Every structure is written in structure tokens, then in C-alpha cells.
PDB file of N, CA, C and O in Angstrom:
ATOM      1  N   UNK A   1     107.894  93.043 113.625  1.00 88.00           N
ATOM      2  CA  UNK A   1     106.769  93.896 113.203  1.00 88.00           C
ATOM      3  C   UNK A   1     106.462  94.161 112.090  1.00 88.00           C
ATOM      4  O   UNK A   1     106.381  93.811 111.141  1.00 88.00           O
ATOM      5  N   UNK A   2     107.492  95.643 112.228  1.00 85.00           N
ATOM      6  CA  UNK A   2     107.450  96.560 110.874  1.00 85.00           C
ATOM      7  C   UNK A   2     107.889  95.555 109.741  1.00 85.00           C
ATOM      8  O   UNK A   2     107.598  95.898 109.139  1.00 85.00           O
ATOM      9  N   UNK A   3     109.353  94.904 110.404  1.00 86.00           N
ATOM     10  CA  UNK A   3     109.739  94.058 109.409  1.00 86.00           C
ATOM     11  C   UNK A   3     108.588  92.818 108.368  1.00 86.00           C
ATOM     12  O   UNK A   3     108.733  93.297 107.344  1.00 86.00           O
ATOM     13  N   UNK A   4     108.078  92.027 109.476  1.00 87.00           N
ATOM     14  CA  UNK A   4     107.255  91.459 108.626  1.00 87.00           C
ATOM     15  C   UNK A   4     105.705  91.562 107.995  1.00 87.00           C
ATOM     16  O   UNK A   4     105.447  91.038 106.717  1.00 87.00           O
ATOM     17  N   UNK A   5     105.647  92.968 108.609  1.00 84.00           N
ATOM     18  CA  UNK A   5     104.633  93.655 107.911  1.00 84.00           C
ATOM     19  C   UNK A   5     104.997  94.374 106.501  1.00 84.00           C
ATOM     20  O   UNK A   5     104.209  94.977 105.740  1.00 84.00           O
ATOM     21  N   UNK A   6     106.064  94.345 106.216  1.00 80.00           N
ATOM     22  CA  UNK A   6     106.963  94.734 105.065  1.00 80.00           C
ATOM     23  C   UNK A   6     106.861  96.199 104.892  1.00 80.00           C
ATOM     24  O   UNK A   6     107.769  96.536 103.928  1.00 80.00           O
ATOM     25  N   UNK A   7     107.202  96.249 106.432  1.00 80.00           N
ATOM     26  CA  UNK A   7     107.412  98.102 106.162  1.00 80.00           C
ATOM     27  C   UNK A   7     108.863  98.647 106.163  1.00 80.00           C
ATOM     28  O   UNK A   7     109.274  99.918 105.719  1.00 80.00           O
ATOM     29  N   UNK A   8     109.890  97.766 106.199  1.00 78.00           N
ATOM     30  CA  UNK A   8     111.563  97.569 106.791  1.00 78.00           C
ATOM     31  C   UNK A   8     111.586  97.345 105.084  1.00 78.00           C
ATOM     32  O   UNK A   8     113.272  97.567 105.368  1.00 78.00           O
ATOM     33  N   UNK A   9     111.236  97.073 103.946  1.00 73.00           N
ATOM     34  CA  UNK A   9     111.750  96.498 103.194  1.00 73.00           C
ATOM     35  C   UNK A   9     112.558  97.350 102.064  1.00 73.00           C
ATOM     36  O   UNK A   9     111.888  98.668 102.276  1.00 73.00           O
ATOM     37  N   UNK A  10     113.474  97.256 100.933  1.00 69.00           N
ATOM     38  CA  UNK A  10     113.462  98.237  99.714  1.00 69.00           C
ATOM     39  C   UNK A  10     112.102  98.394  99.437  1.00 69.00           C
ATOM     40  O   UNK A  10     112.097  99.874  98.969  1.00 69.00           O
ATOM     41  N   UNK A  11     111.434  97.567  99.032  1.00 69.00           N
ATOM     42  CA  UNK A  11     109.838  98.159  97.912  1.00 69.00           C
ATOM     43  C   UNK A  11     108.988  97.883  99.623  1.00 69.00           C
ATOM     44  O   UNK A  11     108.830  96.812  99.901  1.00 69.00           O
ATOM     45  N   UNK A  12     107.880  98.666  99.691  1.00 69.00           N
ATOM     46  CA  UNK A  12     107.474  98.688 100.599  1.00 69.00           C
ATOM     47  C   UNK A  12     106.199  98.001 100.109  1.00 69.00           C
ATOM     48  O   UNK A  12     105.435  97.999  99.077  1.00 69.00           O
ATOM     49  N   UNK A  13     106.250  97.152 100.850  1.00 69.00           N
ATOM     50  CA  UNK A  13     104.901  96.155 101.232  1.00 69.00           C
ATOM     51  C   UNK A  13     105.471  94.739 100.617  1.00 69.00           C
ATOM     52  O   UNK A  13     105.144  93.729  99.940  1.00 69.00           O
ATOM     53  N   UNK A  14     106.943  94.422 100.442  1.00 72.00           N
ATOM     54  CA  UNK A  14     107.571  93.769  99.362  1.00 72.00           C
ATOM     55  C   UNK A  14     106.960  91.700 100.132  1.00 72.00           C
ATOM     56  O   UNK A  14     107.415  92.193 101.206  1.00 72.00           O
ATOM     57  N   UNK A  15     106.159  91.518  99.114  1.00 72.00           N
ATOM     58  CA  UNK A  15     105.707  90.098  99.992  1.00 72.00           C
ATOM     59  C   UNK A  15     106.538  89.137 100.306  1.00 72.00           C
ATOM     60  O   UNK A  15     106.496  88.066 101.348  1.00 72.00           O
ATOM     61  N   UNK A  16     108.178  89.271  99.997  1.00 83.00           N
ATOM     62  CA  UNK A  16     108.785  87.898 100.157  1.00 83.00           C
ATOM     63  C   UNK A  16     109.305  88.047 101.555  1.00 83.00           C
ATOM     64  O   UNK A  16     109.977  87.223 102.057  1.00 83.00           O
ATOM     65  N   UNK A  17     109.651  89.173 102.419  1.00 85.00           N
ATOM     66  CA  UNK A  17     110.102  89.996 103.667  1.00 85.00           C
ATOM     67  C   UNK A  17     108.884  88.338 104.350  1.00 85.00           C
ATOM     68  O   UNK A  17     109.914  88.294 105.267  1.00 85.00           O
ATOM     69  N   UNK A  18     107.386  88.855 105.043  1.00 88.00           N
ATOM     70  CA  UNK A  18     106.781  87.534 105.356  1.00 88.00           C
ATOM     71  C   UNK A  18     107.081  86.665 105.120  1.00 88.00           C
ATOM     72  O   UNK A  18     107.353  85.163 106.244  1.00 88.00           O
ATOM     73  N   UNK A  19     107.719  85.834 103.755  1.00 89.00           N
ATOM     74  CA  UNK A  19     108.529  84.346 103.814  1.00 89.00           C
ATOM     75  C   UNK A  19     109.053  84.233 104.772  1.00 89.00           C
ATOM     76  O   UNK A  19     109.724  83.149 105.449  1.00 89.00           O
ATOM     77  N   UNK A  20     110.282  85.393 104.364  1.00 90.00           N
ATOM     78  CA  UNK A  20     111.423  85.361 104.802  1.00 90.00           C
ATOM     79  C   UNK A  20     111.186  85.111 106.653  1.00 90.00           C
ATOM     80  O   UNK A  20     112.060  84.176 106.952  1.00 90.00           O
ATOM     81  N   UNK A  21     110.923  86.163 106.932  1.00 92.00           N
ATOM     82  CA  UNK A  21     110.445  85.630 108.464  1.00 92.00           C
ATOM     83  C   UNK A  21     110.053  84.430 108.657  1.00 92.00           C
ATOM     84  O   UNK A  21     110.508  83.365 109.612  1.00 92.00           O
ATOM     85  N   UNK A  22     109.518  84.027 108.319  1.00 94.00           N
ATOM     86  CA  UNK A  22     108.423  82.573 108.557  1.00 94.00           C
ATOM     87  C   UNK A  22     109.707  81.849 108.470  1.00 94.00           C
ATOM     88  O   UNK A  22     109.703  80.462 109.273  1.00 94.00           O
ATOM     89  N   UNK A  23     110.376  81.535 107.820  1.00 95.00           N
ATOM     90  CA  UNK A  23     111.120  80.631 107.651  1.00 95.00           C
ATOM     91  C   UNK A  23     112.148  81.034 108.303  1.00 95.00           C
ATOM     92  O   UNK A  23     113.056  79.688 108.763  1.00 95.00           O
ATOM     93  N   UNK A  24     113.080  81.826 108.705  1.00 93.00           N
ATOM     94  CA  UNK A  24     113.831  82.090 110.042  1.00 93.00           C
ATOM     95  C   UNK A  24     112.976  81.809 110.799  1.00 93.00           C
ATOM     96  O   UNK A  24     113.911  81.097 111.817  1.00 93.00           O
ATOM     97  N   UNK A  25     112.278  81.619 111.340  1.00 95.00           N
ATOM     98  CA  UNK A  25     111.170  80.951 112.633  1.00 95.00           C
ATOM     99  C   UNK A  25     111.088  79.611 112.957  1.00 95.00           C
ATOM    100  O   UNK A  25     111.621  78.967 113.513  1.00 95.00           O
ATOM    101  N   UNK A  26     111.063  78.795 111.346  1.00 95.00           N
ATOM    102  CA  UNK A  26     111.166  77.882 111.078  1.00 95.00           C
ATOM    103  C   UNK A  26     112.510  77.203 111.310  1.00 95.00           C
ATOM    104  O   UNK A  26     112.798  76.330 112.038  1.00 95.00           O
ATOM    105  N   UNK A  27     113.332  77.343 110.852  1.00 95.00           N
ATOM    106  CA  UNK A  27     114.887  76.902 111.006  1.00 95.00           C
ATOM    107  C   UNK A  27     114.684  77.311 112.224  1.00 95.00           C
ATOM    108  O   UNK A  27     116.007  76.250 113.182  1.00 95.00           O
ATOM    109  N   UNK A  28     114.671  78.510 113.517  1.00 93.00           N
ATOM    110  CA  UNK A  28     114.844  78.356 114.561  1.00 93.00           C
ATOM    111  C   UNK A  28     114.239  77.144 115.640  1.00 93.00           C
ATOM    112  O   UNK A  28     115.131  77.005 116.600  1.00 93.00           O
ATOM    113  N   UNK A  29     113.364  77.311 115.140  1.00 94.00           N
ATOM    114  CA  UNK A  29     112.824  76.174 115.763  1.00 94.00           C
ATOM    115  C   UNK A  29     113.071  74.962 115.485  1.00 94.00           C
ATOM    116  O   UNK A  29     113.638  73.616 116.789  1.00 94.00           O
ATOM    117  N   UNK A  30     113.843  74.553 114.268  1.00 94.00           N
ATOM    118  CA  UNK A  30     114.589  73.449 114.386  1.00 94.00           C
ATOM    119  C   UNK A  30     115.852  73.298 114.713  1.00 94.00           C
ATOM    120  O   UNK A  30     115.888  71.942 115.220  1.00 94.00           O
ATOM    121  N   UNK A  31     116.301  74.289 114.880  1.00 94.00           N
ATOM    122  CA  UNK A  31     117.917  74.059 115.640  1.00 94.00           C
ATOM    123  C   UNK A  31     117.250  74.161 117.576  1.00 94.00           C
ATOM    124  O   UNK A  31     118.697  74.709 117.694  1.00 94.00           O
ATOM    125  N   UNK A  32     116.219  74.336 117.945  1.00 92.00           N
ATOM    126  CA  UNK A  32     116.344  74.847 119.717  1.00 92.00           C
ATOM    127  C   UNK A  32     116.954  76.379 119.594  1.00 92.00           C
ATOM    128  O   UNK A  32     117.167  76.298 120.698  1.00 92.00           O
ATOM    129  N   UNK A  33     116.756  76.952 118.344  1.00 90.00           N
ATOM    130  CA  UNK A  33     117.153  78.236 118.943  1.00 90.00           C
ATOM    131  C   UNK A  33     116.037  79.300 119.289  1.00 90.00           C
ATOM    132  O   UNK A  33     116.155  80.813 119.565  1.00 90.00           O
ATOM    133  N   UNK A  34     114.620  78.920 119.296  1.00 87.00           N
ATOM    134  CA  UNK A  34     113.629  80.197 120.057  1.00 87.00           C
ATOM    135  C   UNK A  34     112.833  79.007 121.340  1.00 87.00           C
ATOM    136  O   UNK A  34     112.510  78.008 121.222  1.00 87.00           O
ATOM    137  N   UNK A  35     113.130  80.048 122.759  1.00 92.00           N
ATOM    138  CA  UNK A  35     112.721  79.039 123.375  1.00 92.00           C
ATOM    139  C   UNK A  35     110.940  80.299 123.220  1.00 92.00           C
ATOM    140  O   UNK A  35     110.440  80.509 122.456  1.00 92.00           O
ATOM    141  N   UNK A  36     110.720  80.655 124.604  1.00 94.00           N
ATOM    142  CA  UNK A  36     108.870  80.440 124.576  1.00 94.00           C
ATOM    143  C   UNK A  36     108.662  82.591 124.311  1.00 94.00           C
ATOM    144  O   UNK A  36     107.618  82.670 123.444  1.00 94.00           O
ATOM    145  N   UNK A  37     109.903  83.089 124.755  1.00 94.00           N
ATOM    146  CA  UNK A  37     109.434  84.777 124.380  1.00 94.00           C
ATOM    147  C   UNK A  37     109.788  84.408 122.725  1.00 94.00           C
ATOM    148  O   UNK A  37     109.276  85.479 122.319  1.00 94.00           O
ATOM    149  N   UNK A  38     110.937  84.172 122.246  1.00 93.00           N
ATOM    150  CA  UNK A  38     111.153  84.659 121.036  1.00 93.00           C
ATOM    151  C   UNK A  38     109.963  83.578 120.232  1.00 93.00           C
ATOM    152  O   UNK A  38     109.866  84.825 119.277  1.00 93.00           O
ATOM    153  N   UNK A  39     109.274  82.863 120.472  1.00 95.00           N
ATOM    154  CA  UNK A  39     108.060  81.876 120.197  1.00 95.00           C
ATOM    155  C   UNK A  39     107.068  83.322 119.960  1.00 95.00           C
ATOM    156  O   UNK A  39     106.432  83.213 118.944  1.00 95.00           O
ATOM    157  N   UNK A  40     106.849  83.471 120.962  1.00 96.00           N
ATOM    158  CA  UNK A  40     105.846  84.048 120.947  1.00 96.00           C
ATOM    159  C   UNK A  40     106.148  85.481 120.044  1.00 96.00           C
ATOM    160  O   UNK A  40     105.003  86.345 119.534  1.00 96.00           O
ATOM    161  N   UNK A  41     106.843  86.407 120.270  1.00 95.00           N
ATOM    162  CA  UNK A  41     107.370  87.286 119.242  1.00 95.00           C
ATOM    163  C   UNK A  41     107.047  87.324 117.521  1.00 95.00           C
ATOM    164  O   UNK A  41     106.353  87.684 117.132  1.00 95.00           O
ATOM    165  N   UNK A  42     107.831  85.655 117.406  1.00 95.00           N
ATOM    166  CA  UNK A  42     107.834  86.026 116.135  1.00 95.00           C
ATOM    167  C   UNK A  42     106.073  85.252 115.708  1.00 95.00           C
ATOM    168  O   UNK A  42     105.705  85.082 114.590  1.00 95.00           O
ATOM    169  N   UNK A  43     105.127  84.477 116.440  1.00 96.00           N
ATOM    170  CA  UNK A  43     104.077  84.427 116.567  1.00 96.00           C
ATOM    171  C   UNK A  43     103.398  85.627 115.983  1.00 96.00           C
ATOM    172  O   UNK A  43     102.434  85.886 115.472  1.00 96.00           O
ATOM    173  N   UNK A  44     103.722  86.877 116.902  1.00 96.00           N
ATOM    174  CA  UNK A  44     102.510  87.781 117.178  1.00 96.00           C
ATOM    175  C   UNK A  44     103.387  88.521 115.397  1.00 96.00           C
ATOM    176  O   UNK A  44     102.360  89.454 115.085  1.00 96.00           O
ATOM    177  N   UNK A  45     104.994  88.315 115.237  1.00 94.00           N
ATOM    178  CA  UNK A  45     105.118  89.178 114.362  1.00 94.00           C
ATOM    179  C   UNK A  45     104.745  88.724 112.624  1.00 94.00           C
ATOM    180  O   UNK A  45     103.802  89.627 112.281  1.00 94.00           O
ATOM    181  N   UNK A  46     104.142  87.343 112.879  1.00 94.00           N
ATOM    182  CA  UNK A  46     103.658  86.799 111.848  1.00 94.00           C
ATOM    183  C   UNK A  46     101.996  87.042 111.623  1.00 94.00           C
ATOM    184  O   UNK A  46     101.651  87.868 110.514  1.00 94.00           O
ATOM    185  N   UNK A  47     101.648  87.336 112.944  1.00 95.00           N
ATOM    186  CA  UNK A  47     100.256  87.666 112.678  1.00 95.00           C
ATOM    187  C   UNK A  47     100.508  88.732 112.108  1.00 95.00           C
ATOM    188  O   UNK A  47      98.729  89.502 111.724  1.00 95.00           O
ATOM    189  N   UNK A  48     101.067  89.705 112.800  1.00 93.00           N
ATOM    190  CA  UNK A  48     100.883  91.600 112.061  1.00 93.00           C
ATOM    191  C   UNK A  48     100.993  91.244 110.908  1.00 93.00           C
ATOM    192  O   UNK A  48     100.159  92.145 109.973  1.00 93.00           O
ATOM    193  N   UNK A  49     101.876  90.583 110.363  1.00 90.00           N
ATOM    194  CA  UNK A  49     102.218  90.832 109.088  1.00 90.00           C
ATOM    195  C   UNK A  49     101.353  90.065 108.107  1.00 90.00           C
ATOM    196  O   UNK A  49     100.803  90.647 106.645  1.00 90.00           O
ATOM    197  N   UNK A  50     100.258  89.317 108.660  1.00 90.00           N
ATOM    198  CA  UNK A  50      99.660  88.585 107.636  1.00 90.00           C
ATOM    199  C   UNK A  50      98.379  89.934 107.265  1.00 90.00           C
ATOM    200  O   UNK A  50      97.381  90.352 106.451  1.00 90.00           O
ATOM    201  N   UNK A  51      97.788  90.261 108.700  1.00 90.00           N
ATOM    202  CA  UNK A  51      96.717  91.623 109.205  1.00 90.00           C
ATOM    203  C   UNK A  51      97.270  92.536 108.171  1.00 90.00           C
ATOM    204  O   UNK A  51      96.430  93.260 107.285  1.00 90.00           O
ATOM    205  N   UNK A  52      98.774  93.342 107.947  1.00 87.00           N
ATOM    206  CA  UNK A  52      99.747  93.931 107.235  1.00 87.00           C
ATOM    207  C   UNK A  52      98.667  93.851 105.619  1.00 87.00           C
ATOM    208  O   UNK A  52      97.854  95.028 105.306  1.00 87.00           O
ATOM    209  N   UNK A  53      99.126  92.673 105.600  1.00 83.00           N
ATOM    210  CA  UNK A  53      98.712  92.401 104.160  1.00 83.00           C
ATOM    211  C   UNK A  53      97.208  92.563 103.443  1.00 83.00           C
ATOM    212  O   UNK A  53      97.098  92.384 102.585  1.00 83.00           O
ATOM    213  N   UNK A  54      95.937  91.607 104.643  1.00 86.00           N
ATOM    214  CA  UNK A  54      94.965  92.077 104.020  1.00 86.00           C
ATOM    215  C   UNK A  54      94.201  92.962 104.273  1.00 86.00           C
ATOM    216  O   UNK A  54      93.048  92.960 103.550  1.00 86.00           O
ATOM    217  N   UNK A  55      94.731  93.857 105.260  1.00 89.00           N
ATOM    218  CA  UNK A  55      93.529  94.755 105.769  1.00 89.00           C
ATOM    219  C   UNK A  55      93.901  96.309 104.991  1.00 89.00           C
ATOM    220  O   UNK A  55      93.514  97.471 105.118  1.00 89.00           O
ATOM    221  N   UNK A  56      95.255  96.357 104.253  1.00 84.00           N
ATOM    222  CA  UNK A  56      95.816  97.288 103.898  1.00 84.00           C
ATOM    223  C   UNK A  56      95.767  97.063 102.336  1.00 84.00           C
ATOM    224  O   UNK A  56      96.234  96.380 101.912  1.00 84.00           O
ATOM    225  N   UNK A  57      96.185  97.957 101.740  1.00 81.00           N
ATOM    226  CA  UNK A  57      97.011  97.982 100.032  1.00 81.00           C
ATOM    227  C   UNK A  57      98.300  97.626 100.443  1.00 81.00           C
ATOM    228  O   UNK A  57      98.509  98.115  98.805  1.00 81.00           O
ATOM    229  N   UNK A  58      99.127  97.898 101.506  1.00 74.00           N
ATOM    230  CA  UNK A  58     100.276  97.798 100.595  1.00 74.00           C
ATOM    231  C   UNK A  58     101.012  96.977 100.172  1.00 74.00           C
ATOM    232  O   UNK A  58     102.166  97.164  98.983  1.00 74.00           O
ATOM    233  N   UNK A  59     100.291  95.747  99.871  1.00 68.00           N
ATOM    234  CA  UNK A  59     101.071  94.589  98.961  1.00 68.00           C
ATOM    235  C   UNK A  59     100.452  94.952  97.381  1.00 68.00           C
ATOM    236  O   UNK A  59     100.946  94.641  96.866  1.00 68.00           O
ATOM    237  N   UNK A  60      99.936  95.990  96.775  1.00 69.00           N
ATOM    238  CA  UNK A  60      99.709  96.633  95.724  1.00 69.00           C
ATOM    239  C   UNK A  60     100.434  96.850  94.857  1.00 69.00           C
ATOM    240  O   UNK A  60     100.428  97.048  93.474  1.00 69.00           O
ATOM    241  N   UNK A  61     101.600  97.302  95.300  1.00 60.00           N
ATOM    242  CA  UNK A  61     102.520  97.594  94.241  1.00 60.00           C
ATOM    243  C   UNK A  61     103.439  96.883  93.783  1.00 60.00           C
ATOM    244  O   UNK A  61     103.009  95.623  93.621  1.00 60.00           O
ATOM    245  N   UNK A  62     104.153  97.598  93.745  1.00 54.00           N
ATOM    246  CA  UNK A  62     105.793  96.086  92.764  1.00 54.00           C
ATOM    247  C   UNK A  62     105.695  95.471  94.074  1.00 54.00           C
ATOM    248  O   UNK A  62     105.787  95.805  95.712  1.00 54.00           O
ATOM    249  N   UNK A  63     106.046  94.130  93.421  1.00 60.00           N
ATOM    250  CA  UNK A  63     106.841  93.288  94.326  1.00 60.00           C
ATOM    251  C   UNK A  63     108.283  92.814  94.838  1.00 60.00           C
ATOM    252  O   UNK A  63     108.611  91.916  95.909  1.00 60.00           O
ATOM    253  N   UNK A  64     108.608  93.588  93.997  1.00 62.00           N
ATOM    254  CA  UNK A  64     110.338  93.533  94.621  1.00 62.00           C
ATOM    255  C   UNK A  64     111.282  94.609  93.534  1.00 62.00           C
ATOM    256  O   UNK A  64     110.223  95.473  92.956  1.00 62.00           O
ATOM    257  N   UNK A  65     112.279  94.514  94.332  1.00 64.00           N
ATOM    258  CA  UNK A  65     113.289  95.900  93.049  1.00 64.00           C
ATOM    259  C   UNK A  65     113.179  95.703  92.057  1.00 64.00           C
ATOM    260  O   UNK A  65     113.084  96.507  91.077  1.00 64.00           O
ATOM    261  N   UNK A  66     113.633  94.383  90.983  1.00 68.00           N
ATOM    262  CA  UNK A  66     113.231  94.307  89.495  1.00 68.00           C
ATOM    263  C   UNK A  66     112.515  94.817  88.882  1.00 68.00           C
ATOM    264  O   UNK A  66     112.247  95.575  88.215  1.00 68.00           O
ATOM    265  N   UNK A  67     110.874  93.791  89.739  1.00 67.00           N
ATOM    266  CA  UNK A  67     109.987  94.360  89.071  1.00 67.00           C
ATOM    267  C   UNK A  67     109.504  96.275  89.407  1.00 67.00           C
ATOM    268  O   UNK A  67     108.836  96.461  88.689  1.00 67.00           O
ATOM    269  N   UNK A  68     109.879  96.780  90.537  1.00 67.00           N
ATOM    270  CA  UNK A  68     109.778  98.107  90.056  1.00 67.00           C
ATOM    271  C   UNK A  68     110.501  98.773  89.595  1.00 67.00           C
ATOM    272  O   UNK A  68     110.373 100.189  88.846  1.00 67.00           O
ATOM    273  N   UNK A  69     111.525  97.911  89.248  1.00 71.00           N
ATOM    274  CA  UNK A  69     112.531  99.043  87.803  1.00 71.00           C
ATOM    275  C   UNK A  69     111.798  98.800  86.224  1.00 71.00           C
ATOM    276  O   UNK A  69     112.338  99.835  86.345  1.00 71.00           O
ATOM    277  N   UNK A  70     111.417  97.630  86.453  1.00 71.00           N
ATOM    278  CA  UNK A  70     110.580  97.199  84.944  1.00 71.00           C
ATOM    279  C   UNK A  70     109.116  98.941  85.251  1.00 71.00           C
ATOM    280  O   UNK A  70     109.081  99.062  84.462  1.00 71.00           O
ATOM    281  N   UNK A  71     108.742  98.665  86.172  1.00 71.00           N
ATOM    282  CA  UNK A  71     107.695  99.581  85.925  1.00 71.00           C
ATOM    283  C   UNK A  71     108.619 101.353  85.901  1.00 71.00           C
ATOM    284  O   UNK A  71     107.171 101.811  85.641  1.00 71.00           O
ATOM    285  N   UNK A  72     109.077 101.307  86.707  1.00 72.00           N
ATOM    286  CA  UNK A  72     110.016 103.101  86.070  1.00 72.00           C
ATOM    287  C   UNK A  72     110.441 102.614  84.816  1.00 72.00           C
ATOM    288  O   UNK A  72     110.267 104.210  84.278  1.00 72.00           O
ATOM    289  N   UNK A  73     111.103 101.795  84.512  1.00 71.00           N
ATOM    290  CA  UNK A  73     111.664 102.042  82.888  1.00 71.00           C
ATOM    291  C   UNK A  73     109.554 102.173  82.133  1.00 71.00           C
ATOM    292  O   UNK A  73     109.699 102.926  80.825  1.00 71.00           O
TER     293      UNK A  73
END
């Protein structure tokens, strides 16, 4: 949930992380790699990630390492 919320990325709140979690879950489903427990965990993590992004200002900063570098320059 911390990862899906963008708290574990190099740039706090990086938007690509939630998309990557969603993609990972989709691939796990395609390859029959997620059972009931894993599916529930992914669904809750994705929901938490969306909630973090909509209810906080975490996504107002830089969106990637490169854009953070440009802001610093």
C-alpha cells in the first residue's frame, strides 16, 4: 500500500508507481498468478493508492526523477 501510494518511490508521490502496480496485477491475472488473497491485496493497494493521490497533495510535486532534476536546476 505504501508503494501504490507513492511513498516508496525515489520521488515522493511519483505517479507512474500506481500505474506499474496496476500493470503488475493485470499481468498476474493474465498468467493465473494471483489467487483470492493476492487479488484482494492488490485491489486494496490500488484503492489505497488512488485515495492517497486524491485526498492528499502528494502528487503536486515532481512526477519523475528527471523532472525533479530540472526543477533543481
